[in-house]
Amino acid sequence: MTGRSSRREFIAGMGTLAASSSLSGVALASASQSPSAQLAKSPFKISVITDEISQDFGHACEVASQQFGMGWVEIRSLWNKNIVNLDAKEISQALEILKKNKLRVTDIASPLFKVDWAGAPKSKFSQERDQFNANFTFAQQGEVLDRGIEMAKKLATDRIRCFDFWRLDDQAPHRKSINETLHNAAEKAGKAGLILILENEFACNTATGAEAAKTLAGVTSRHFMLNWDPGNAAKLGEIPYPDAYQLLPKGRIGHCHVKDVTKTANGYEWAAMGQGNIDWAGQFAALKRDGFHFAVSLETHWRGAGTPEASSIQSWAGMKEALQKAGAI
């Protein structure tokens, strides 16, 4: 071997080593990327409903921020009180906890309109009273909306969640009046600079994607959007993605709840994320494709891991995997 060829080989070898070191550095940087930095790159605001972890708001926020790496939370109930029932001291404490954990609020998950529709037969679902430490009457719904607006302002969010009244066997005679009520509430929220997001809830009149599309068509306020919940739609036997999702006006989806269900001999039961029937990777990919940039919020519901916190930790792992498959984180 000549000195010249030896020198060329040495230089080439050094170039290969440099390139290899550079690639290793990129791989190392990617591998060491913090969970929060990874989630921050998502087109979505990745969130969890805090009471799905714990009623201890401080602890729930620590798990969401430090363990999950999230920058967002959704608030429904905390310290065994509904969000709209907090007093001034509790609001101040909640704000301190959010600031400490560098968290922002996706929406006020209020119980608005999760009541019987006045003048209609009592719904068989109204006995469930699943209102997360809230129990308001039909006559108090104006107060609930006012409190929701107040809380949204104080917690620096631009949207409030609502429902479509407990499910009736025949909603047709009341549908026009219900739509007017939803429209008026949305307009009131709009005057405050806020959006009213309607959750499709299996125990309410708007339960499925097909019903959500009809309700959105009947309530045309630009301040009224859908809180799309594929899990609730699946509870009534609908295939949420792709079937139901295809029916929805994509520009009016303003929030998304994330949970899974599985079919059993007795109907449908909640499941750990990724262990149920819903194609969440496909749903996330479709939301990304269609320009959705609002919150995807984990609402575990499943309790198979023994505690809300353990179940949410396991479901977050399934949600994160689906987000990765969809190219959303």
mmCIF file of N, CA, C and O in Angstrom, residues 167-238:
data_model
loop_
_atom_site.group_PDB
_atom_site.id
_atom_site.type_symbol
_atom_site.label_atom_id
_atom_site.label_comp_id
_atom_site.label_asym_id
_atom_site.label_seq_id
_atom_site.Cartn_x
_atom_site.Cartn_y
_atom_site.Cartn_z
ATOM 1 N N ARG A 167 -81.973 11.226 27.009
ATOM 2 C CA ARG A 167 -82.514 10.634 25.790
ATOM 3 C C ARG A 167 -83.992 10.277 25.914
ATOM 4 O O ARG A 167 -84.420 9.629 26.875
ATOM 5 N N LEU A 168 -84.756 10.688 24.907
ATOM 6 C CA LEU A 168 -86.189 10.406 24.824
ATOM 7 C C LEU A 168 -86.454 9.274 23.835
ATOM 8 O O LEU A 168 -85.726 9.119 22.848
ATOM 9 N N ASP A 169 -87.486 8.516 24.092
ATOM 10 C CA ASP A 169 -87.884 7.473 23.143
ATOM 11 C C ASP A 169 -88.307 8.096 21.814
ATOM 12 O O ASP A 169 -88.051 7.532 20.748
ATOM 13 N N ASP A 170 -88.954 9.271 21.896
ATOM 14 C CA ASP A 170 -89.357 9.997 20.695
ATOM 15 C C ASP A 170 -89.044 11.473 20.900
ATOM 16 O O ASP A 170 -89.786 12.190 21.571
ATOM 17 N N GLN A 171 -87.943 11.912 20.320
ATOM 18 C CA GLN A 171 -87.546 13.310 20.489
ATOM 19 C C GLN A 171 -88.134 14.223 19.426
ATOM 20 O O GLN A 171 -88.049 15.449 19.550
ATOM 21 N N ALA A 172 -88.738 13.637 18.400
ATOM 22 C CA ALA A 172 -89.234 14.424 17.257
ATOM 23 C C ALA A 172 -90.147 15.582 17.668
ATOM 24 O O ALA A 172 -89.981 16.705 17.165
ATOM 25 N N PRO A 173 -91.130 15.374 18.584
ATOM 26 C CA PRO A 173 -92.021 16.493 18.930
ATOM 27 C C PRO A 173 -91.299 17.655 19.626
ATOM 28 O O PRO A 173 -91.833 18.769 19.683
ATOM 29 N N HIS A 174 -90.124 17.409 20.143
ATOM 30 C CA HIS A 174 -89.410 18.416 20.938
ATOM 31 C C HIS A 174 -88.139 18.933 20.254
ATOM 32 O O HIS A 174 -87.516 19.870 20.743
ATOM 33 N N ARG A 175 -87.819 18.343 19.098
ATOM 34 C CA ARG A 175 -86.522 18.631 18.487
ATOM 35 C C ARG A 175 -86.345 20.095 18.117
ATOM 36 O O ARG A 175 -85.270 20.689 18.338
ATOM 37 N N LYS A 176 -87.357 20.715 17.573
ATOM 38 C CA LYS A 176 -87.234 22.113 17.178
ATOM 39 C C LYS A 176 -86.954 23.005 18.379
ATOM 40 O O LYS A 176 -86.070 23.878 18.333
ATOM 41 N N SER A 177 -87.684 22.779 19.467
ATOM 42 C CA SER A 177 -87.485 23.590 20.672
ATOM 43 C C SER A 177 -86.122 23.333 21.302
ATOM 44 O O SER A 177 -85.464 24.259 21.799
ATOM 45 N N ILE A 178 -85.686 22.083 21.284
ATOM 46 C CA ILE A 178 -84.365 21.755 21.821
ATOM 47 C C ILE A 178 -83.283 22.463 21.008
ATOM 48 O O ILE A 178 -82.348 23.052 21.568
ATOM 49 N N ASN A 179 -83.422 22.421 19.682
ATOM 50 C CA ASN A 179 -82.435 23.087 18.827
ATOM 51 C C ASN A 179 -82.377 24.587 19.091
ATOM 52 O O ASN A 179 -81.303 25.195 19.091
ATOM 53 N N GLU A 180 -83.533 25.178 19.327
ATOM 54 C CA GLU A 180 -83.570 26.613 19.634
ATOM 55 C C GLU A 180 -82.846 26.915 20.944
ATOM 56 O O GLU A 180 -82.112 27.912 21.053
ATOM 57 N N THR A 181 -83.012 26.028 21.927
ATOM 58 C CA THR A 181 -82.341 26.206 23.211
ATOM 59 C C THR A 181 -80.825 26.102 23.038
ATOM 60 O O THR A 181 -80.062 26.907 23.594
ATOM 61 N N LEU A 182 -80.382 25.117 22.270
ATOM 62 C CA LEU A 182 -78.947 24.955 22.006
ATOM 63 C C LEU A 182 -78.395 26.162 21.247
ATOM 64 O O LEU A 182 -77.302 26.659 21.545
ATOM 65 N N HIS A 183 -79.166 26.629 20.267
ATOM 66 C CA HIS A 183 -78.738 27.790 19.471
ATOM 67 C C HIS A 183 -78.592 29.032 20.354
ATOM 68 O O HIS A 183 -77.585 29.749 20.269
ATOM 69 N N ASN A 184 -79.588 29.275 21.203
ATOM 70 C CA ASN A 184 -79.555 30.461 22.060
ATOM 71 C C ASN A 184 -78.386 30.405 23.044
ATOM 72 O O ASN A 184 -77.730 31.421 23.314
ATOM 73 N N ALA A 185 -78.131 29.222 23.570
ATOM 74 C CA ALA A 185 -77.001 29.071 24.492
ATOM 75 C C ALA A 185 -75.680 29.321 23.769
ATOM 76 O O ALA A 185 -74.770 29.962 24.310
ATOM 77 N N ALA A 186 -75.570 28.813 22.551
ATOM 78 C CA ALA A 186 -74.351 29.024 21.764
ATOM 79 C C ALA A 186 -74.149 30.499 21.447
ATOM 80 O O ALA A 186 -73.022 31.012 21.492
ATOM 81 N N GLU A 187 -75.220 31.186 21.133
ATOM 82 C CA GLU A 187 -75.116 32.614 20.839
ATOM 83 C C GLU A 187 -74.687 33.405 22.076
ATOM 84 O O GLU A 187 -73.892 34.344 21.985
ATOM 85 N N LYS A 188 -75.199 33.002 23.235
ATOM 86 C CA LYS A 188 -74.788 33.665 24.472
ATOM 87 C C LYS A 188 -73.305 33.422 24.735
ATOM 88 O O LYS A 188 -72.570 34.347 25.118
ATOM 89 N N ALA A 189 -72.862 32.196 24.526
ATOM 90 C CA ALA A 189 -71.443 31.890 24.685
ATOM 91 C C ALA A 189 -70.619 32.688 23.683
ATOM 92 O O ALA A 189 -69.548 33.220 24.013
ATOM 93 N N GLY A 190 -71.132 32.793 22.463
ATOM 94 C CA GLY A 190 -70.428 33.530 21.422
ATOM 95 C C GLY A 190 -70.235 34.994 21.767
ATOM 96 O O GLY A 190 -69.186 35.575 21.453
ATOM 97 N N LYS A 191 -71.211 35.595 22.404
ATOM 98 C CA LYS A 191 -71.091 36.992 22.803
ATOM 99 C C LYS A 191 -69.980 37.188 23.830
ATOM 100 O O LYS A 191 -69.438 38.293 23.972
ATOM 101 N N ALA A 192 -69.658 36.110 24.537
ATOM 102 C CA ALA A 192 -68.565 36.161 25.510
ATOM 103 C C ALA A 192 -67.243 35.714 24.892
ATOM 104 O O ALA A 192 -66.240 35.562 25.586
ATOM 105 N N GLY A 193 -67.254 35.492 23.565
ATOM 106 C CA GLY A 193 -66.043 35.075 22.872
ATOM 107 C C GLY A 193 -65.740 33.603 23.009
ATOM 108 O O GLY A 193 -64.586 33.183 22.845
ATOM 109 N N LEU A 194 -66.767 32.794 23.288
ATOM 110 C CA LEU A 194 -66.574 31.372 23.557
ATOM 111 C C LEU A 194 -67.330 30.495 22.565
ATOM 112 O O LEU A 194 -68.218 30.962 21.849
ATOM 113 N N ILE A 195 -66.967 29.211 22.546
ATOM 114 C CA ILE A 195 -67.606 28.202 21.716
ATOM 115 C C ILE A 195 -68.318 27.202 22.623
ATOM 116 O O ILE A 195 -67.766 26.774 23.647
ATOM 117 N N LEU A 196 -69.541 26.823 22.252
ATOM 118 C CA LEU A 196 -70.262 25.772 22.949
ATOM 119 C C LEU A 196 -70.042 24.473 22.176
ATOM 120 O O LEU A 196 -70.310 24.405 20.974
ATOM 121 N N ILE A 197 -69.500 23.450 22.858
ATOM 122 C CA ILE A 197 -69.242 22.176 22.186
ATOM 123 C C ILE A 197 -70.189 21.108 22.734
ATOM 124 O O ILE A 197 -70.234 20.848 23.930
ATOM 125 N N LEU A 198 -70.965 20.526 21.842
ATOM 126 C CA LEU A 198 -71.960 19.509 22.203
ATOM 127 C C LEU A 198 -71.337 18.124 22.158
ATOM 128 O O LEU A 198 -70.837 17.690 21.117
ATOM 129 N N GLU A 199 -71.373 17.421 23.274
ATOM 130 C CA GLU A 199 -70.867 16.050 23.299
ATOM 131 C C GLU A 199 -71.963 15.074 22.888
ATOM 132 O O GLU A 199 -73.074 15.119 23.409
ATOM 133 N N ASN A 200 -71.636 14.191 21.945
ATOM 134 C CA ASN A 200 -72.557 13.090 21.661
ATOM 135 C C ASN A 200 -72.412 12.073 22.789
ATOM 136 O O ASN A 200 -71.355 11.507 23.015
ATOM 137 N N GLU A 201 -73.479 11.914 23.548
ATOM 138 C CA GLU A 201 -73.490 11.106 24.770
ATOM 139 C C GLU A 201 -74.556 10.025 24.612
ATOM 140 O O GLU A 201 -75.698 10.323 24.260
ATOM 141 N N PHE A 202 -74.184 8.774 24.862
ATOM 142 C CA PHE A 202 -75.094 7.669 24.570
ATOM 143 C C PHE A 202 -76.387 7.713 25.374
ATOM 144 O O PHE A 202 -77.379 7.107 24.991
ATOM 145 N N ALA A 203 -76.430 8.452 26.482
ATOM 146 C CA ALA A 203 -77.647 8.565 27.286
ATOM 147 C C ALA A 203 -78.442 9.825 26.958
ATOM 148 O O ALA A 203 -79.441 10.110 27.619
ATOM 149 N N CYS A 204 -77.999 10.578 25.947
ATOM 150 C CA CYS A 204 -78.675 11.831 25.577
ATOM 151 C C CYS A 204 -79.225 11.763 24.153
ATOM 152 O O CYS A 204 -78.970 10.807 23.416
ATOM 153 N N ASN A 205 -79.976 12.770 23.771
ATOM 154 C CA ASN A 205 -80.660 12.753 22.474
ATOM 155 C C ASN A 205 -79.710 12.763 21.288
ATOM 156 O O ASN A 205 -80.023 12.217 20.232
ATOM 157 N N THR A 206 -78.576 13.420 21.425
ATOM 158 C CA THR A 206 -77.522 13.318 20.405
ATOM 159 C C THR A 206 -76.491 12.342 20.942
ATOM 160 O O THR A 206 -75.694 12.682 21.823
ATOM 161 N N ALA A 207 -76.541 11.115 20.427
ATOM 162 C CA ALA A 207 -75.698 10.046 20.957
ATOM 163 C C ALA A 207 -74.694 9.526 19.938
ATOM 164 O O ALA A 207 -73.570 9.187 20.289
ATOM 165 N N THR A 208 -75.100 9.456 18.688
ATOM 166 C CA THR A 208 -74.264 8.854 17.649
ATOM 167 C C THR A 208 -73.729 9.919 16.697
ATOM 168 O O THR A 208 -74.132 11.079 16.742
ATOM 169 N N GLY A 209 -72.868 9.493 15.807
ATOM 170 C CA GLY A 209 -72.376 10.409 14.785
ATOM 171 C C GLY A 209 -73.489 10.841 13.850
ATOM 172 O O GLY A 209 -73.554 12.014 13.452
ATOM 173 N N ALA A 210 -74.364 9.905 13.498
ATOM 174 C CA ALA A 210 -75.480 10.233 12.614
ATOM 175 C C ALA A 210 -76.384 11.276 13.254
ATOM 176 O O ALA A 210 -76.828 12.235 12.599
ATOM 177 N N GLU A 211 -76.671 11.114 14.547
ATOM 178 C CA GLU A 211 -77.505 12.089 15.253
ATOM 179 C C GLU A 211 -76.770 13.417 15.421
ATOM 180 O O GLU A 211 -77.394 14.489 15.333
ATOM 181 N N ALA A 212 -75.468 13.369 15.633
ATOM 182 C CA ALA A 212 -74.688 14.601 15.763
ATOM 183 C C ALA A 212 -74.749 15.419 14.475
ATOM 184 O O ALA A 212 -74.878 16.652 14.508
ATOM 185 N N ALA A 213 -74.660 14.732 13.334
ATOM 186 C CA ALA A 213 -74.735 15.435 12.048
ATOM 187 C C ALA A 213 -76.071 16.147 11.900
ATOM 188 O O ALA A 213 -76.138 17.288 11.419
ATOM 189 N N LYS A 214 -77.150 15.501 12.336
ATOM 190 C CA LYS A 214 -78.489 16.108 12.251
ATOM 191 C C LYS A 214 -78.610 17.306 13.194
ATOM 192 O O LYS A 214 -79.176 18.340 12.831
ATOM 193 N N THR A 215 -78.088 17.158 14.409
ATOM 194 C CA THR A 215 -78.173 18.261 15.367
ATOM 195 C C THR A 215 -77.369 19.467 14.892
ATOM 196 O O THR A 215 -77.827 20.614 14.985
ATOM 197 N N LEU A 216 -76.185 19.225 14.368
ATOM 198 C CA LEU A 216 -75.375 20.326 13.842
ATOM 199 C C LEU A 216 -76.077 21.023 12.681
ATOM 200 O O LEU A 216 -75.996 22.251 12.539
ATOM 201 N N ALA A 217 -76.779 20.245 11.863
ATOM 202 C CA ALA A 217 -77.520 20.848 10.746
ATOM 203 C C ALA A 217 -78.687 21.693 11.250
ATOM 204 O O ALA A 217 -79.065 22.685 10.615
ATOM 205 N N GLY A 218 -79.227 21.313 12.421
ATOM 206 C CA GLY A 218 -80.368 22.045 12.974
ATOM 207 C C GLY A 218 -79.981 23.224 13.835
ATOM 208 O O GLY A 218 -80.820 24.091 14.116
ATOM 209 N N VAL A 219 -78.738 23.270 14.278
ATOM 210 C CA VAL A 219 -78.242 24.376 15.115
ATOM 211 C C VAL A 219 -77.088 25.026 14.356
ATOM 212 O O VAL A 219 -75.956 24.563 14.384
ATOM 213 N N THR A 220 -77.388 26.089 13.671
ATOM 214 C CA THR A 220 -76.439 26.662 12.708
ATOM 215 C C THR A 220 -75.526 27.742 13.282
ATOM 216 O O THR A 220 -74.715 28.311 12.555
ATOM 217 N N SER A 221 -75.642 28.028 14.571
ATOM 218 C CA SER A 221 -74.783 29.050 15.168
ATOM 219 C C SER A 221 -73.312 28.738 14.922
ATOM 220 O O SER A 221 -72.870 27.605 15.087
ATOM 221 N N ARG A 222 -72.550 29.750 14.532
ATOM 222 C CA ARG A 222 -71.118 29.539 14.289
ATOM 223 C C ARG A 222 -70.351 29.366 15.601
ATOM 224 O O ARG A 222 -69.161 29.068 15.586
ATOM 225 N N HIS A 223 -71.049 29.528 16.718
ATOM 226 C CA HIS A 223 -70.431 29.332 18.036
ATOM 227 C C HIS A 223 -70.755 27.949 18.599
ATOM 228 O O HIS A 223 -70.521 27.694 19.786
ATOM 229 N N PHE A 224 -71.305 27.089 17.751
ATOM 230 C CA PHE A 224 -71.740 25.757 18.181
ATOM 231 C C PHE A 224 -70.968 24.700 17.409
ATOM 232 O O PHE A 224 -71.010 24.650 16.180
ATOM 233 N N MET A 225 -70.231 23.844 18.147
ATOM 234 C CA MET A 225 -69.432 22.802 17.517
ATOM 235 C C MET A 225 -69.653 21.471 18.242
ATOM 236 O O MET A 225 -70.349 21.415 19.259
ATOM 237 N N LEU A 226 -69.052 20.425 17.708
ATOM 238 C CA LEU A 226 -69.232 19.081 18.255
ATOM 239 C C LEU A 226 -68.034 18.645 19.079
ATOM 240 O O LEU A 226 -66.886 18.823 18.678
ATOM 241 N N ASN A 227 -68.319 18.083 20.240
ATOM 242 C CA ASN A 227 -67.321 17.327 20.998
ATOM 243 C C ASN A 227 -67.497 15.864 20.570
ATOM 244 O O ASN A 227 -68.328 15.140 21.097
ATOM 245 N N TRP A 228 -66.730 15.447 19.562
ATOM 246 C CA TRP A 228 -66.880 14.115 18.977
ATOM 247 C C TRP A 228 -66.337 13.060 19.945
ATOM 248 O O TRP A 228 -65.182 13.088 20.348
ATOM 249 N N ASP A 229 -67.227 12.106 20.291
ATOM 250 C CA ASP A 229 -66.861 11.040 21.211
ATOM 251 C C ASP A 229 -67.150 9.694 20.552
ATOM 252 O O ASP A 229 -68.263 9.177 20.629
ATOM 253 N N PRO A 230 -66.154 9.114 19.868
ATOM 254 C CA PRO A 230 -66.357 7.832 19.205
ATOM 255 C C PRO A 230 -66.766 6.719 20.164
ATOM 256 O O PRO A 230 -67.541 5.827 19.805
ATOM 257 N N GLY A 231 -66.273 6.757 21.406
ATOM 258 C CA GLY A 231 -66.623 5.735 22.384
ATOM 259 C C GLY A 231 -68.095 5.739 22.710
ATOM 260 O O GLY A 231 -68.738 4.682 22.795
ATOM 261 N N ASN A 232 -68.667 6.922 22.895
ATOM 262 C CA ASN A 232 -70.101 7.017 23.177
ATOM 263 C C ASN A 232 -70.929 6.547 21.990
ATOM 264 O O ASN A 232 -71.973 5.902 22.158
ATOM 265 N N ALA A 233 -70.482 6.873 20.776
ATOM 266 C CA ALA A 233 -71.194 6.415 19.578
ATOM 267 C C ALA A 233 -71.169 4.896 19.477
ATOM 268 O O ALA A 233 -72.172 4.251 19.162
ATOM 269 N N ALA A 234 -70.004 4.320 19.786
ATOM 270 C CA ALA A 234 -69.859 2.862 19.716
ATOM 271 C C ALA A 234 -70.722 2.160 20.744
ATOM 272 O O ALA A 234 -71.149 1.013 20.530
ATOM 273 N N LYS A 235 -71.017 2.810 21.858
ATOM 274 C CA LYS A 235 -71.855 2.236 22.907
ATOM 275 C C LYS A 235 -73.240 1.876 22.385
ATOM 276 O O LYS A 235 -73.905 0.988 22.920
ATOM 277 N N LEU A 236 -73.688 2.582 21.352
ATOM 278 C CA LEU A 236 -74.997 2.298 20.763
ATOM 279 C C LEU A 236 -74.873 1.462 19.495
ATOM 280 O O LEU A 236 -75.815 1.384 18.707
ATOM 281 N N GLY A 237 -73.718 0.845 19.292
ATOM 282 C CA GLY A 237 -73.548 -0.072 18.180
ATOM 283 C C GLY A 237 -73.113 0.558 16.877
ATOM 284 O O GLY A 237 -72.973 -0.133 15.862
ATOM 285 N N GLU A 238 -72.874 1.859 16.863
ATOM 286 C CA GLU A 238 -72.412 2.532 15.657
ATOM 287 C C GLU A 238 -70.916 2.276 15.472
ATOM 288 O O GLU A 238 -70.176 2.150 16.454
#
